[in-house]
Amino acid sequence: MKGIFFALAGGFFLTLQSVANAEISSHIGTWQAAAMTQLTGFLFALLIVVLIRDKTYRQLNRVSPLYASGGMLAAIVLFCNMTAVHIMGVTLTIGVFLIAQLVMALAIDVKGWFDMSKKKISRTQIIGVLLMIAGVIVLKW
């Protein structure tokens, strides 16, 4: 239940962030908005680390550079998200983002990429993704 709560909260905040970032980018530019969002996110996360006095950041040198590059991926995600919101609107952007995330997640599960354990994909999971694609097509029209 706790995982579902955080997933729902993340989805809500992603949508709110998409709208806010698109608005900011229309005033200062998309890459500038991405940089500002990354900076404010970093500062907020740093504040939380300081407040909870978590010292595990000292283990940062043990993190693979591949995984430490997540912030660069986040900048690309932000740019793509803001650009898509301007072109397609919030609803369609989030729908397509969800499908892209599911397809990539399925690929990671099947292949076991990024040190994840391999999982088999069922026919019902594939049908679920196809239904989501159909839903986004319906949303478009």
CSV table of N, CA and C in Angstrom, one decimal:
chain,number,residue,atom,x,y,z
A,1,MET,N,0.8,-1.2,0.0
A,1,MET,CA,0.0,0.0,0.0
A,1,MET,C,0.9,1.3,0.0
A,2,LYS,N,2.0,1.2,0.7
A,2,LYS,CA,2.9,2.4,0.8
A,2,LYS,C,3.4,2.7,-0.6
A,3,GLY,N,3.8,1.6,-1.3
A,3,GLY,CA,4.3,1.8,-2.7
A,3,GLY,C,3.3,2.5,-3.6
A,4,ILE,N,2.1,2.0,-3.5
A,4,ILE,CA,1.0,2.6,-4.3
A,4,ILE,C,0.8,4.1,-4.0
A,5,PHE,N,0.9,4.4,-2.7
A,5,PHE,CA,0.8,5.8,-2.3
A,5,PHE,C,1.9,6.7,-2.9
A,6,PHE,N,3.1,6.2,-2.8
A,6,PHE,CA,4.2,7.0,-3.4
A,6,PHE,C,4.1,7.1,-4.9
A,7,ALA,N,3.7,6.0,-5.6
A,7,ALA,CA,3.5,6.0,-7.0
A,7,ALA,C,2.4,7.0,-7.4
A,8,LEU,N,1.3,7.0,-6.7
A,8,LEU,CA,0.2,8.0,-7.0
A,8,LEU,C,0.7,9.4,-6.7
A,9,ALA,N,1.4,9.6,-5.6
A,9,ALA,CA,1.9,11.0,-5.3
A,9,ALA,C,2.9,11.4,-6.4
A,10,GLY,N,3.8,10.5,-6.8
A,10,GLY,CA,4.8,10.8,-7.9
A,10,GLY,C,4.1,11.2,-9.2
A,11,GLY,N,3.0,10.4,-9.5
A,11,GLY,CA,2.2,10.7,-10.7
A,11,GLY,C,1.6,12.1,-10.7
A,12,PHE,N,1.0,12.4,-9.5
A,12,PHE,CA,0.3,13.7,-9.3
A,12,PHE,C,1.4,14.8,-9.5
A,13,PHE,N,2.5,14.7,-8.8
A,13,PHE,CA,3.5,15.7,-8.8
A,13,PHE,C,4.2,15.8,-10.2
A,14,LEU,N,4.3,14.7,-10.9
A,14,LEU,CA,4.9,14.8,-12.2
A,14,LEU,C,4.0,15.6,-13.1
A,15,THR,N,2.7,15.4,-13.0
A,15,THR,CA,1.7,16.2,-13.8
A,15,THR,C,1.8,17.7,-13.4
A,16,LEU,N,1.8,18.0,-12.1
A,16,LEU,CA,1.9,19.4,-11.7
A,16,LEU,C,3.2,20.0,-12.2
A,17,GLN,N,4.3,19.2,-12.1
A,17,GLN,CA,5.6,19.7,-12.5
A,17,GLN,C,5.6,20.0,-14.0
A,18,SER,N,4.9,19.1,-14.8
A,18,SER,CA,4.9,19.3,-16.2
A,18,SER,C,4.2,20.6,-16.6
A,19,VAL,N,3.1,20.9,-15.9
A,19,VAL,CA,2.4,22.2,-16.2
A,19,VAL,C,3.2,23.4,-15.8
A,20,ALA,N,3.8,23.3,-14.6
A,20,ALA,CA,4.6,24.4,-14.1
A,20,ALA,C,5.8,24.6,-15.0
A,21,ASN,N,6.5,23.6,-15.4
A,21,ASN,CA,7.7,23.7,-16.2
A,21,ASN,C,7.4,24.2,-17.6
A,22,ALA,N,6.3,23.8,-18.1
A,22,ALA,CA,5.9,24.3,-19.5
A,22,ALA,C,5.6,25.8,-19.4
A,23,GLU,N,5.0,26.2,-18.3
A,23,GLU,CA,4.7,27.7,-18.2
A,23,GLU,C,6.0,28.5,-18.0
A,24,ILE,N,6.9,27.9,-17.2
A,24,ILE,CA,8.2,28.6,-16.9
A,24,ILE,C,8.9,28.7,-18.2
A,25,SER,N,8.9,27.6,-19.0
A,25,SER,CA,9.7,27.5,-20.2
A,25,SER,C,9.2,28.5,-21.3
A,26,SER,N,7.9,28.8,-21.2
A,26,SER,CA,7.4,29.8,-22.2
A,26,SER,C,7.9,31.2,-21.9
A,27,HIS,N,8.4,31.4,-20.7
A,27,HIS,CA,8.9,32.7,-20.3
A,27,HIS,C,10.4,32.9,-20.4
A,28,ILE,N,11.1,31.8,-20.1
A,28,ILE,CA,12.6,31.9,-20.0
A,28,ILE,C,13.3,30.9,-21.0
A,29,GLY,N,12.6,30.0,-21.7
A,29,GLY,CA,13.2,29.1,-22.5
A,29,GLY,C,13.2,27.7,-21.9
A,30,THR,N,13.2,26.7,-22.8
A,30,THR,CA,13.1,25.3,-22.3
A,30,THR,C,14.3,24.8,-21.5
A,31,TRP,N,15.5,25.0,-22.1
A,31,TRP,CA,16.7,24.5,-21.4
A,31,TRP,C,16.9,25.3,-20.1
A,32,GLN,N,16.6,26.6,-20.2
A,32,GLN,CA,16.8,27.4,-19.0
A,32,GLN,C,15.8,26.9,-17.9
A,33,ALA,N,14.6,26.6,-18.3
A,33,ALA,CA,13.6,26.0,-17.3
A,33,ALA,C,14.1,24.7,-16.8
A,34,ALA,N,14.6,23.9,-17.6
A,34,ALA,CA,15.1,22.6,-17.2
A,34,ALA,C,16.3,22.8,-16.2
A,35,ALA,N,17.2,23.7,-16.4
A,35,ALA,CA,18.3,24.0,-15.5
A,35,ALA,C,17.7,24.5,-14.2
A,36,MET,N,16.8,25.4,-14.2
A,36,MET,CA,16.2,25.9,-13.0
A,36,MET,C,15.5,24.8,-12.2
A,37,THR,N,14.8,24.0,-12.9
A,37,THR,CA,14.1,22.9,-12.2
A,37,THR,C,15.1,21.9,-11.6
A,38,GLN,N,16.1,21.6,-12.3
A,38,GLN,CA,17.1,20.7,-11.7
A,38,GLN,C,17.8,21.3,-10.5
A,39,LEU,N,18.1,22.6,-10.6
A,39,LEU,CA,18.8,23.3,-9.5
A,39,LEU,C,17.8,23.4,-8.3
A,40,THR,N,16.6,23.8,-8.5
A,40,THR,CA,15.7,23.9,-7.3
A,40,THR,C,15.4,22.5,-6.7
A,41,GLY,N,15.4,21.5,-7.6
A,41,GLY,CA,15.2,20.1,-7.1
A,41,GLY,C,16.4,19.6,-6.3
A,42,PHE,N,17.6,20.0,-6.8
A,42,PHE,CA,18.8,19.6,-6.0
A,42,PHE,C,18.9,20.3,-4.7
A,43,LEU,N,18.6,21.6,-4.7
A,43,LEU,CA,18.6,22.4,-3.4
A,43,LEU,C,17.6,21.8,-2.4
A,44,PHE,N,16.4,21.5,-2.9
A,44,PHE,CA,15.4,20.9,-2.0
A,44,PHE,C,15.8,19.6,-1.4
A,45,ALA,N,16.3,18.7,-2.3
A,45,ALA,CA,16.8,17.4,-1.9
A,45,ALA,C,17.9,17.5,-0.9
A,46,LEU,N,18.8,18.5,-1.1
A,46,LEU,CA,20.0,18.7,-0.2
A,46,LEU,C,19.4,19.2,1.1
A,47,LEU,N,18.4,20.1,1.1
A,47,LEU,CA,17.8,20.5,2.4
A,47,LEU,C,17.3,19.3,3.2
A,48,ILE,N,16.6,18.4,2.5
A,48,ILE,CA,16.0,17.3,3.2
A,48,ILE,C,17.1,16.4,3.8
A,49,VAL,N,18.2,16.2,3.0
A,49,VAL,CA,19.4,15.4,3.5
A,49,VAL,C,19.9,16.1,4.8
A,50,VAL,N,20.1,17.4,4.8
A,50,VAL,CA,20.6,18.1,5.9
A,50,VAL,C,19.6,18.0,7.1
A,51,LEU,N,18.3,18.1,6.9
A,51,LEU,CA,17.3,18.1,7.9
A,51,LEU,C,17.2,16.7,8.6
A,52,ILE,N,17.3,15.7,7.8
A,52,ILE,CA,17.2,14.3,8.4
A,52,ILE,C,18.5,13.8,8.8
A,53,ARG,N,19.6,14.5,8.6
A,53,ARG,CA,20.9,14.2,9.0
A,53,ARG,C,21.4,12.8,8.6
A,54,ASP,N,21.1,12.5,7.3
A,54,ASP,CA,21.4,11.2,6.7
A,54,ASP,C,22.9,11.3,6.2
A,55,LYS,N,23.7,10.4,6.6
A,55,LYS,CA,25.1,10.5,6.3
A,55,LYS,C,25.5,9.5,5.1
A,56,THR,N,24.5,8.9,4.5
A,56,THR,CA,24.8,7.9,3.5
A,56,THR,C,25.4,8.5,2.2
A,57,TYR,N,25.2,9.8,2.1
A,57,TYR,CA,25.8,10.5,0.9
A,57,TYR,C,27.3,10.3,0.9
A,58,ARG,N,27.9,9.9,2.0
A,58,ARG,CA,29.4,9.7,2.0
A,58,ARG,C,29.7,8.4,1.2
A,59,GLN,N,28.8,7.6,0.9
A,59,GLN,CA,29.0,6.4,0.1
A,59,GLN,C,28.9,6.7,-1.4
A,60,LEU,N,28.7,7.9,-1.8
A,60,LEU,CA,28.5,8.3,-3.2
A,60,LEU,C,29.6,7.7,-4.1
A,61,ASN,N,30.8,7.6,-3.6
A,61,ASN,CA,31.9,7.1,-4.5
A,61,ASN,C,31.7,5.7,-4.8
A,62,ARG,N,30.8,5.0,-4.2
A,62,ARG,CA,30.5,3.6,-4.5
A,62,ARG,C,29.5,3.4,-5.6
A,63,VAL,N,28.9,4.5,-6.1
A,63,VAL,CA,27.8,4.5,-7.1
A,63,VAL,C,28.5,4.5,-8.5
A,64,SER,N,28.0,3.6,-9.3
A,64,SER,CA,28.5,3.5,-10.7
A,64,SER,C,28.3,4.8,-11.4
A,65,PRO,N,29.2,5.3,-12.2
A,65,PRO,CA,29.0,6.5,-13.0
A,65,PRO,C,27.7,6.4,-13.9
A,66,LEU,N,27.4,5.2,-14.4
A,66,LEU,CA,26.3,5.0,-15.2
A,66,LEU,C,25.0,5.4,-14.4
A,67,TYR,N,24.9,5.0,-13.2
A,67,TYR,CA,23.7,5.3,-12.4
A,67,TYR,C,23.8,6.7,-11.8
A,68,ALA,N,25.0,7.2,-11.6
A,68,ALA,CA,25.1,8.6,-11.1
A,68,ALA,C,24.7,9.6,-12.2
A,69,SER,N,24.6,9.2,-13.5
A,69,SER,CA,24.3,10.1,-14.6
A,69,SER,C,22.8,10.3,-14.7
A,70,GLY,N,22.0,9.8,-13.7
A,70,GLY,CA,20.6,10.0,-13.7
A,70,GLY,C,20.1,11.5,-13.8
A,71,GLY,N,20.9,12.4,-13.2
A,71,GLY,CA,20.5,13.8,-13.3
A,71,GLY,C,20.6,14.3,-14.8
A,72,MET,N,21.5,13.8,-15.5
A,72,MET,CA,21.6,14.2,-17.0
A,72,MET,C,20.3,13.7,-17.7
A,73,LEU,N,19.9,12.4,-17.4
A,73,LEU,CA,18.7,11.9,-18.0
A,73,LEU,C,17.5,12.7,-17.6
A,74,ALA,N,17.5,13.2,-16.3
A,74,ALA,CA,16.4,14.0,-15.8
A,74,ALA,C,16.3,15.3,-16.6
A,75,ALA,N,17.4,15.9,-17.0
A,75,ALA,CA,17.4,17.1,-17.8
A,75,ALA,C,16.8,16.9,-19.1
A,76,ILE,N,17.1,15.7,-19.7
A,76,ILE,CA,16.5,15.4,-21.0
A,76,ILE,C,15.0,15.1,-20.9
A,77,VAL,N,14.6,14.4,-19.8
A,77,VAL,CA,13.2,14.2,-19.6
A,77,VAL,C,12.5,15.5,-19.4
A,78,LEU,N,13.0,16.4,-18.7
A,78,LEU,CA,12.4,17.7,-18.5
A,78,LEU,C,12.2,18.5,-19.8
A,79,PHE,N,13.3,18.5,-20.6
A,79,PHE,CA,13.2,19.2,-21.9
A,79,PHE,C,12.1,18.6,-22.8
A,80,CYS,N,12.1,17.2,-22.9
A,80,CYS,CA,11.2,16.5,-23.7
A,80,CYS,C,9.7,16.8,-23.2
A,81,ASN,N,9.6,16.7,-21.9
A,81,ASN,CA,8.3,16.9,-21.3
A,81,ASN,C,7.7,18.3,-21.6
A,82,MET,N,8.5,19.3,-21.3
A,82,MET,CA,8.1,20.7,-21.6
A,82,MET,C,7.7,20.9,-23.0
A,83,THR,N,8.6,20.4,-23.9
A,83,THR,CA,8.4,20.6,-25.3
A,83,THR,C,7.1,19.9,-25.8
A,84,ALA,N,6.9,18.7,-25.3
A,84,ALA,CA,5.6,17.9,-25.6
A,84,ALA,C,4.4,18.6,-25.1
A,85,VAL,N,4.4,19.2,-23.9
A,85,VAL,CA,3.3,19.9,-23.3
A,85,VAL,C,2.9,21.0,-24.2
A,86,HIS,N,3.9,21.8,-24.7
A,86,HIS,CA,3.6,22.9,-25.5
A,86,HIS,C,3.0,22.5,-26.8
A,87,ILE,N,3.4,21.3,-27.4
A,87,ILE,CA,2.9,20.9,-28.7
A,87,ILE,C,1.6,20.1,-28.6
A,88,MET,N,1.5,19.2,-27.5
A,88,MET,CA,0.3,18.3,-27.5
A,88,MET,C,-0.7,18.6,-26.3
A,89,GLY,N,-0.3,19.4,-25.4
A,89,GLY,CA,-1.1,19.6,-24.2
A,89,GLY,C,-0.7,18.6,-23.1
A,90,VAL,N,-1.2,18.8,-21.9
A,90,VAL,CA,-0.8,18.1,-20.7
A,90,VAL,C,-1.3,16.6,-20.8
A,91,THR,N,-2.6,16.4,-21.1
A,91,THR,CA,-3.2,15.1,-21.0
A,91,THR,C,-2.5,14.1,-22.0
A,92,LEU,N,-2.4,14.5,-23.2
A,92,LEU,CA,-1.8,13.7,-24.2
A,92,LEU,C,-0.3,13.4,-23.9
A,93,THR,N,0.4,14.4,-23.4
A,93,THR,CA,1.8,14.3,-23.1
A,93,THR,C,2.0,13.2,-22.0
A,94,ILE,N,1.2,13.4,-20.9
A,94,ILE,CA,1.3,12.4,-19.8
A,94,ILE,C,0.9,11.0,-20.2
A,95,GLY,N,-0.1,10.9,-21.1
A,95,GLY,CA,-0.5,9.6,-21.6
A,95,GLY,C,0.6,8.9,-22.4
A,96,VAL,N,1.2,9.7,-23.3
A,96,VAL,CA,2.3,9.1,-24.1
A,96,VAL,C,3.5,8.8,-23.2
A,97,PHE,N,3.8,9.7,-22.3
A,97,PHE,CA,4.9,9.4,-21.3
A,97,PHE,C,4.7,8.1,-20.6
A,98,LEU,N,3.5,7.9,-20.1
A,98,LEU,CA,3.2,6.7,-19.4
A,98,LEU,C,3.4,5.4,-20.2
A,99,ILE,N,3.0,5.5,-21.5
A,99,ILE,CA,3.2,4.4,-22.4
A,99,ILE,C,4.7,4.1,-22.6
A,100,ALA,N,5.4,5.2,-22.8
A,100,ALA,CA,6.8,5.1,-23.1
A,100,ALA,C,7.5,4.5,-21.8
A,101,GLN,N,7.1,4.9,-20.6
A,101,GLN,CA,7.7,4.4,-19.4
A,101,GLN,C,7.4,2.9,-19.3
A,102,LEU,N,6.1,2.5,-19.6
A,102,LEU,CA,5.7,1.1,-19.5
A,102,LEU,C,6.5,0.2,-20.5
A,103,VAL,N,6.7,0.7,-21.7
A,103,VAL,CA,7.4,-0.1,-22.7
A,103,VAL,C,8.8,-0.2,-22.3
A,104,MET,N,9.5,0.8,-21.8
A,104,MET,CA,10.8,0.7,-21.3
A,104,MET,C,11.0,-0.2,-20.1
A,105,ALA,N,10.0,0.0,-19.2
A,105,ALA,CA,10.0,-0.9,-18.0
A,105,ALA,C,9.9,-2.4,-18.4
A,106,LEU,N,9.0,-2.7,-19.3
A,106,LEU,CA,8.9,-4.0,-19.8
A,106,LEU,C,10.2,-4.6,-20.4
A,107,ALA,N,10.8,-3.7,-21.2
A,107,ALA,CA,12.1,-4.1,-21.8
A,107,ALA,C,13.2,-4.4,-20.7
A,108,ILE,N,13.2,-3.5,-19.7
A,108,ILE,CA,14.2,-3.7,-18.6
A,108,ILE,C,13.9,-5.0,-17.9
A,109,ASP,N,12.6,-5.2,-17.6
A,109,ASP,CA,12.2,-6.5,-16.9
A,109,ASP,C,12.6,-7.7,-17.7
A,110,VAL,N,12.3,-7.7,-19.0
A,110,VAL,CA,12.6,-8.9,-19.8
A,110,VAL,C,14.1,-9.1,-20.0
A,111,LYS,N,14.9,-8.0,-20.2
A,111,LYS,CA,16.3,-8.1,-20.5
A,111,LYS,C,17.1,-8.2,-19.2
A,112,GLY,N,16.6,-7.7,-18.1
A,112,GLY,CA,17.4,-7.6,-16.8
A,112,GLY,C,18.4,-6.5,-16.9
A,113,TRP,N,18.2,-5.5,-17.7
A,113,TRP,CA,19.1,-4.4,-17.7
A,113,TRP,C,19.3,-3.7,-16.4
A,114,PHE,N,20.4,-3.0,-16.2
A,114,PHE,CA,20.7,-2.2,-15.0
A,114,PHE,C,20.7,-3.0,-13.7
A,115,ASP,N,21.1,-4.2,-13.8
A,115,ASP,CA,21.2,-5.1,-12.7
A,115,ASP,C,19.9,-5.5,-12.1
A,116,MET,N,18.8,-5.4,-12.9
A,116,MET,CA,17.5,-5.8,-12.4
A,116,MET,C,17.3,-7.3,-12.7
A,117,SER,N,16.6,-8.0,-11.9
A,117,SER,CA,16.4,-9.4,-12.1
A,117,SER,C,15.4,-9.5,-13.3
A,118,LYS,N,15.7,-10.6,-14.2
A,118,LYS,CA,14.8,-10.8,-15.3
A,118,LYS,C,13.5,-11.3,-14.9
A,119,LYS,N,12.4,-10.8,-15.6
A,119,LYS,CA,11.1,-11.2,-15.3
A,119,LYS,C,10.4,-11.6,-16.7
A,120,LYS,N,9.5,-12.5,-16.6
A,120,LYS,CA,8.8,-12.9,-17.8
A,120,LYS,C,7.6,-11.9,-17.9
A,121,ILE,N,7.3,-11.6,-19.2
A,121,ILE,CA,6.1,-10.8,-19.5
A,121,ILE,C,5.0,-11.6,-19.9
A,122,SER,N,3.8,-11.4,-19.3
A,122,SER,CA,2.7,-12.2,-19.6
A,122,SER,C,1.9,-11.5,-20.8
A,123,ARG,N,1.0,-12.3,-21.4
A,123,ARG,CA,0.1,-11.8,-22.4
A,123,ARG,C,-0.8,-10.7,-21.9
A,124,THR,N,-1.2,-10.8,-20.7
A,124,THR,CA,-2.1,-9.8,-20.1
A,124,THR,C,-1.4,-8.5,-20.0
A,125,GLN,N,-0.1,-8.5,-19.7
A,125,GLN,CA,0.7,-7.3,-19.6
A,125,GLN,C,0.8,-6.6,-20.9
A,126,ILE,N,1.0,-7.4,-22.0
A,126,ILE,CA,1.1,-6.8,-23.3
A,126,ILE,C,-0.3,-6.3,-23.7
A,127,ILE,N,-1.3,-7.0,-23.4
A,127,ILE,CA,-2.7,-6.5,-23.7
A,127,ILE,C,-2.9,-5.2,-22.9
A,128,GLY,N,-2.5,-5.1,-21.7
A,128,GLY,CA,-2.6,-3.9,-20.9
A,128,GLY,C,-2.0,-2.7,-21.6
A,129,VAL,N,-0.7,-2.9,-22.1
A,129,VAL,CA,0.0,-1.8,-22.8
A,129,VAL,C,-0.8,-1.4,-24.0
A,130,LEU,N,-1.2,-2.4,-24.8
A,130,LEU,CA,-2.0,-2.1,-26.0
A,130,LEU,C,-3.3,-1.3,-25.7
A,131,LEU,N,-3.9,-1.7,-24.6
A,131,LEU,CA,-5.1,-0.9,-24.2
A,131,LEU,C,-4.8,0.5,-23.8
A,132,MET,N,-3.7,0.7,-23.2
A,132,MET,CA,-3.3,2.1,-22.9
A,132,MET,C,-3.0,2.9,-24.1
A,133,ILE,N,-2.4,2.2,-25.1
A,133,ILE,CA,-2.1,2.9,-26.4
A,133,ILE,C,-3.5,3.3,-27.0
A,134,ALA,N,-4.4,2.3,-27.0
A,134,ALA,CA,-5.7,2.6,-27.6
A,134,ALA,C,-6.4,3.8,-26.8
A,135,GLY,N,-6.2,3.8,-25.5
A,135,GLY,CA,-6.8,4.9,-24.7
A,135,GLY,C,-6.2,6.2,-25.1
A,136,VAL,N,-4.9,6.3,-25.3
A,136,VAL,CA,-4.3,7.5,-25.7
A,136,VAL,C,-4.8,8.0,-27.1
A,137,ILE,N,-5.0,7.0,-28.0
A,137,ILE,CA,-5.5,7.3,-29.3
A,137,ILE,C,-6.9,7.9,-29.2
A,138,VAL,N,-7.7,7.3,-28.3
A,138,VAL,CA,-9.1,7.8,-28.0
A,138,VAL,C,-9.0,9.3,-27.4
A,139,LEU,N,-8.1,9.5,-26.5
A,139,LEU,CA,-7.9,10.8,-25.9
A,139,LEU,C,-7.5,11.9,-27.0
A,140,LYS,N,-6.8,11.4,-28.0
A,140,LYS,CA,-6.3,12.4,-29.0
A,140,LYS,C,-7.5,12.9,-29.8
A,141,TRP,N,-8.5,12.0,-30.0
A,141,TRP,CA,-9.7,12.4,-30.8
A,141,TRP,C,-10.9,12.6,-30.0
